[in-house]
């Protein structure tokens, strides 16, 4: 199944959508392997036309490259996924990544090499390791900030971001909150996100990457995710953040959708991805 309206040929695409059905380190409710196809399915009912930007999604040169099938060797998979996304960047297209667990964001950051990571998330994801695994989904923001050197490769010299903004975070370990106190991290509580968006005026010319973890939404709106956390954001609050940040982005993803609801999480993720495309294209 192709993302609805993503009908551009690869060689003419301005946006390349790639599915990454990784489901290797989920800690509570698995099922993110079904996320990409589920989002495609529940996005099928949306109208092509967007009144706010006076544009048709099908005219915005979006190409759906299908999925990059996942396997258990996380280092190797992330390297391969990074290369696939990097090919879009080389062709002057913006990579849109459809997860899969949040770990795949590190591939998106490595491929697009932004200055700032903005993530909508209930969790800080700033652990250095979780259950002994530094590539857990609970560590992805830490990897994007501080990098990682695999014992099995000569890597470690991967792009990292200079700054992280976490929108909607409401839980984390003591060690994560300590890391979040550093000058390169800004945590915006759910009740403050609207004010942050209202005051947002770009990143001073710096490029950003936007990651939308669907658990940033309150589970009443998006129960189909691995680790639900109450007291979260409304869909409109996330939509407004996406509209504000997307024009400044060199890469965007939506992650952590699983198959454990009636489509609420997938429908929201698909709508937010479309909002990101409309907003980015309108600013060009």
Coordinates of C-alpha atoms in Angstrom, one line a residue:
X1 CA 0.0 0.0 0.0
X2 CA 1.3 3.5 -0.9
X3 CA 0.7 6.6 1.2
X4 CA -2.4 8.2 -0.3
X5 CA -1.4 11.0 -2.7
X6 CA 2.3 10.1 -2.7
X7 CA 2.3 9.4 -6.4
X8 CA 5.4 11.2 -7.6
X9 CA 8.2 9.4 -9.4
X10 CA 11.3 9.0 -7.4
X11 CA 13.5 11.1 -9.7
X12 CA 11.1 14.1 -9.5
X13 CA 10.3 13.9 -5.8
X14 CA 10.6 16.8 -3.4
X15 CA 9.7 14.5 -0.5
X16 CA 10.5 10.8 -0.1
X17 CA 8.5 8.8 2.4
X18 CA 10.2 5.7 3.7
X19 CA 8.7 3.1 6.1
X20 CA 10.9 1.7 8.8
X21 CA 8.9 -1.1 10.6
X22 CA 11.5 -1.6 13.4
X23 CA 10.1 -3.4 16.5
X24 CA 13.2 -4.6 18.3
X25 CA 13.4 -2.8 21.7
X26 CA 9.7 -2.0 22.5
X27 CA 9.4 -2.2 26.2
X28 CA 5.7 -2.6 26.9
X29 CA 3.3 -3.1 24.0
X30 CA 5.0 -4.3 20.8
X31 CA 3.5 -3.8 17.3
X32 CA 5.4 -0.9 15.8
X33 CA 6.4 -3.3 12.9
X34 CA 2.8 -2.7 11.7
X35 CA 3.0 1.1 12.0
X36 CA 4.0 2.1 8.5
X37 CA 1.3 0.1 6.7
X38 CA -1.3 1.1 9.4
X39 CA -0.6 4.8 8.9
X40 CA -0.9 4.4 5.1
X41 CA -4.2 2.6 5.6
X42 CA -5.8 5.1 7.9
X43 CA -4.6 8.1 5.8
X44 CA -6.6 6.8 2.9
X45 CA -9.8 8.8 3.7
X46 CA -8.2 12.3 3.9
X47 CA -9.1 14.8 1.2
X48 CA -6.4 15.7 -1.2
X49 CA -7.0 19.4 -0.9
X50 CA -5.8 21.6 2.0
X51 CA -7.7 24.8 2.3
X52 CA -5.2 26.5 4.6
X53 CA -2.4 26.3 2.1
X54 CA -4.6 26.1 -1.0
X55 CA -2.7 23.1 -2.2
X56 CA -3.3 19.5 -3.3
X57 CA -1.2 16.8 -1.5
X58 CA -0.9 14.9 -4.8
X59 CA 0.7 18.0 -6.4
X60 CA 3.5 18.3 -3.9
X61 CA 5.8 15.7 -5.4
X62 CA 5.7 13.1 -2.6
X63 CA 7.1 9.7 -3.4
X64 CA 6.5 6.6 -1.3
X65 CA 9.6 4.5 -1.4
X66 CA 8.0 1.6 0.5
X67 CA 9.5 0.0 3.6
X68 CA 13.0 -0.9 4.5
X69 CA 12.4 -4.3 6.1
X70 CA 13.9 -4.5 9.6
X71 CA 16.1 -7.1 11.1
X72 CA 17.6 -7.8 14.6
X73 CA 21.1 -6.4 14.1
X74 CA 20.3 -2.8 15.1
X75 CA 23.7 -1.3 14.1
X76 CA 23.5 -2.8 10.7
X77 CA 19.9 -1.9 10.2
X78 CA 20.4 1.7 11.2
X79 CA 23.4 2.0 8.9
X80 CA 21.3 0.6 6.0
X81 CA 18.3 2.8 6.8
X82 CA 20.6 5.9 7.0
X83 CA 22.0 5.1 3.6
X84 CA 18.5 4.8 2.1
X85 CA 17.4 8.2 3.6
X86 CA 20.7 9.8 2.7
X87 CA 20.0 9.0 -1.0
X88 CA 16.9 11.2 -0.8
X89 CA 19.0 14.1 0.7
X90 CA 21.6 13.8 -2.0
X91 CA 18.8 14.2 -4.6
X92 CA 17.6 17.4 -2.8
X93 CA 14.5 15.7 -1.5
X94 CA 13.3 15.9 2.1
X95 CA 13.2 12.5 3.8
X96 CA 10.0 11.6 5.6
X97 CA 10.4 8.5 7.8
X98 CA 7.5 6.4 9.0
X99 CA 8.2 4.2 12.0
X100 CA 8.6 1.8 13.6
X101 CA 10.0 2.4 17.0
X102 CA 11.6 5.7 17.9
X103 CA 15.2 4.3 17.5
X104 CA 14.8 4.9 13.7
X105 CA 15.0 8.7 14.3
X106 CA 18.7 8.4 14.8
X107 CA 18.9 7.2 11.2
X108 CA 16.9 10.2 10.0
X109 CA 19.2 12.5 11.9
X110 CA 22.3 10.9 10.6
X111 CA 21.0 11.1 7.0
X112 CA 19.9 14.7 7.1
X113 CA 22.5 16.2 9.6
X114 CA 20.4 18.9 11.2
X115 CA 21.5 21.4 13.8
X116 CA 18.5 21.0 16.0
X117 CA 16.2 18.1 16.9
X118 CA 12.7 18.9 17.9
X119 CA 10.8 15.9 19.2
X120 CA 7.2 15.6 20.3
X121 CA 7.3 12.9 23.0
X122 CA 5.9 11.9 26.3
X123 CA 9.3 10.7 27.3
X124 CA 12.7 12.3 27.4
X125 CA 14.5 9.4 25.7
X126 CA 17.8 10.6 27.2
X127 CA 18.9 7.4 28.8
X128 CA 22.5 6.4 27.9
X129 CA 21.3 2.8 27.8
X130 CA 18.1 0.9 28.7
X131 CA 18.3 -2.7 29.8
X132 CA 22.0 -2.5 28.7
X133 CA 21.1 -1.5 25.2
X134 CA 22.3 2.0 24.0
X135 CA 20.2 1.7 20.9
X136 CA 16.9 1.2 22.7
X137 CA 14.0 3.5 21.7
X138 CA 14.4 5.0 25.2
X139 CA 17.9 6.3 24.3
X140 CA 17.3 7.9 20.9
X141 CA 17.5 11.5 21.9
X142 CA 20.7 10.8 23.8
X143 CA 22.2 9.2 20.7
X144 CA 21.2 12.2 18.6
X145 CA 22.9 14.5 21.0
X146 CA 26.0 12.5 22.2
X147 CA 26.5 9.9 19.5
X148 CA 27.4 6.3 19.9
X149 CA 30.4 4.2 19.0
X150 CA 29.7 0.6 18.2
X151 CA 32.0 -2.1 19.5
X152 CA 31.5 -4.0 16.2
X153 CA 32.3 -1.2 13.7
X154 CA 34.7 1.6 13.2
X155 CA 31.8 4.0 13.3
X156 CA 30.9 6.5 16.0
X157 CA 31.7 9.4 13.8
X158 CA 28.1 10.1 13.0
X159 CA 26.4 13.5 12.8
X160 CA 24.9 14.7 16.1
X161 CA 22.7 17.7 16.8
X162 CA 23.8 20.8 18.7
X163 CA 20.4 21.2 20.5
X164 CA 17.3 19.3 21.4
X165 CA 13.8 20.6 22.1
X166 CA 11.4 18.1 23.6
X167 CA 7.8 19.1 23.4
X168 CA 5.3 17.5 25.7
X169 CA 7.7 15.4 27.9
X170 CA 6.1 14.4 31.2
X171 CA 8.3 11.6 32.5
X172 CA 11.9 10.4 32.8
X173 CA 14.4 8.9 35.1
X174 CA 16.5 11.1 37.5
X175 CA 19.5 10.6 35.2
X176 CA 17.5 11.8 32.2
X177 CA 16.3 14.9 34.0
X178 CA 19.9 15.6 34.9
X179 CA 20.9 15.4 31.3
X180 CA 17.9 17.6 30.4
X181 CA 19.2 20.3 32.6
X182 CA 22.2 20.9 30.3
X183 CA 22.2 24.0 28.1
X184 CA 21.7 22.0 24.9
X185 CA 18.3 20.5 26.0
X186 CA 15.0 22.4 26.3
X187 CA 12.0 20.5 27.8
X188 CA 8.6 22.1 27.2
X189 CA 5.9 20.6 29.5
X190 CA 2.6 19.8 27.9
X191 CA 0.9 22.8 29.5
X192 CA 3.5 25.1 28.0
X193 CA 3.6 23.8 24.4
X194 CA 1.0 26.3 23.1
X195 CA 3.0 29.2 24.5
X196 CA 6.2 27.8 23.0
X197 CA 4.6 27.5 19.6
X198 CA 3.1 31.1 19.8
X199 CA 6.5 32.5 20.6
X200 CA 8.5 30.3 18.1
X201 CA 10.4 32.3 15.5
X202 CA 12.6 29.7 13.9
X203 CA 16.1 28.6 14.9
X204 CA 18.1 31.6 13.6
X205 CA 18.8 30.0 10.2
X206 CA 19.7 26.7 11.6
X207 CA 18.2 23.5 10.2
X208 CA 16.0 21.2 12.2
X209 CA 14.7 17.7 12.2
X210 CA 11.2 17.0 13.6
X211 CA 10.3 13.7 15.2
X212 CA 6.7 13.0 16.1
X213 CA 6.4 10.2 18.7
X214 CA 2.7 9.5 18.7
X215 CA 2.9 8.9 22.5
X216 CA 3.3 12.7 22.9
X217 CA -0.4 12.8 22.4
X218 CA -2.6 11.9 25.4
X219 CA -3.5 8.2 25.2
X220 CA -7.1 9.2 25.1
X221 CA -6.4 10.4 21.5
X222 CA -3.8 7.9 20.4
X223 CA -3.9 4.6 22.5
X224 CA -2.2 2.6 19.8
X225 CA 1.4 3.1 21.0
X226 CA 3.9 1.1 23.0
X227 CA 4.2 3.2 26.2
X228 CA 1.2 5.3 26.9
X229 CA 1.6 8.2 29.3
X230 CA -1.4 10.2 30.5
X231 CA -1.7 14.1 30.7
X232 CA -0.4 14.6 27.2
X233 CA -1.0 16.8 24.2
X234 CA -4.1 17.2 22.2
X235 CA -4.0 16.6 18.4
X236 CA -4.5 20.3 17.8
X237 CA -1.6 21.2 20.0
X238 CA 0.7 18.8 18.1
X239 CA -0.7 20.0 14.8
X240 CA 0.2 23.6 15.6
X241 CA 3.7 22.6 16.6
X242 CA 4.1 20.7 13.4
X243 CA 2.9 23.6 11.3
X244 CA 5.4 25.9 13.1
X245 CA 8.5 23.7 13.0
X246 CA 8.1 21.8 9.6
X247 CA 9.1 24.8 7.4
X248 CA 12.6 24.7 9.1
X249 CA 13.1 21.0 8.7
X250 CA 15.5 18.9 6.6
X251 CA 13.9 15.7 7.8
X252 CA 10.7 14.6 9.6
X253 CA 9.4 11.4 11.0
X254 CA 6.3 9.9 12.8
X255 CA 7.0 6.9 15.0
X256 CA 5.7 4.5 17.7
X257 CA 2.4 3.7 16.1
X258 CA 1.3 0.1 16.7
X259 CA -1.8 -2.0 16.0
X260 CA -3.4 -2.0 19.5
X261 CA -6.3 0.4 18.9
X262 CA -9.0 1.0 16.3
X263 CA -6.8 3.3 14.2
X264 CA -6.7 6.4 16.3
X265 CA -2.9 6.6 16.6
X266 CA -2.4 5.8 12.9
X267 CA -5.0 8.3 11.7
X268 CA -3.4 11.0 13.8
X269 CA 0.2 10.2 12.6
X270 CA -0.9 10.2 9.0
X271 CA -2.7 13.5 9.4
X272 CA 0.3 15.1 11.1
X273 CA 2.6 13.9 8.3
X274 CA 0.3 15.5 5.7
X275 CA 0.3 18.8 7.8
X276 CA 4.1 18.7 7.8
X277 CA 4.3 18.3 4.0
X278 CA 1.7 21.1 3.4
X279 CA 3.5 23.4 5.8
X280 CA 7.0 22.7 4.4
X281 CA 5.9 23.0 0.8
X282 CA 4.0 26.2 1.5
X283 CA 7.2 27.8 3.0
X284 CA 9.4 27.0 0.0

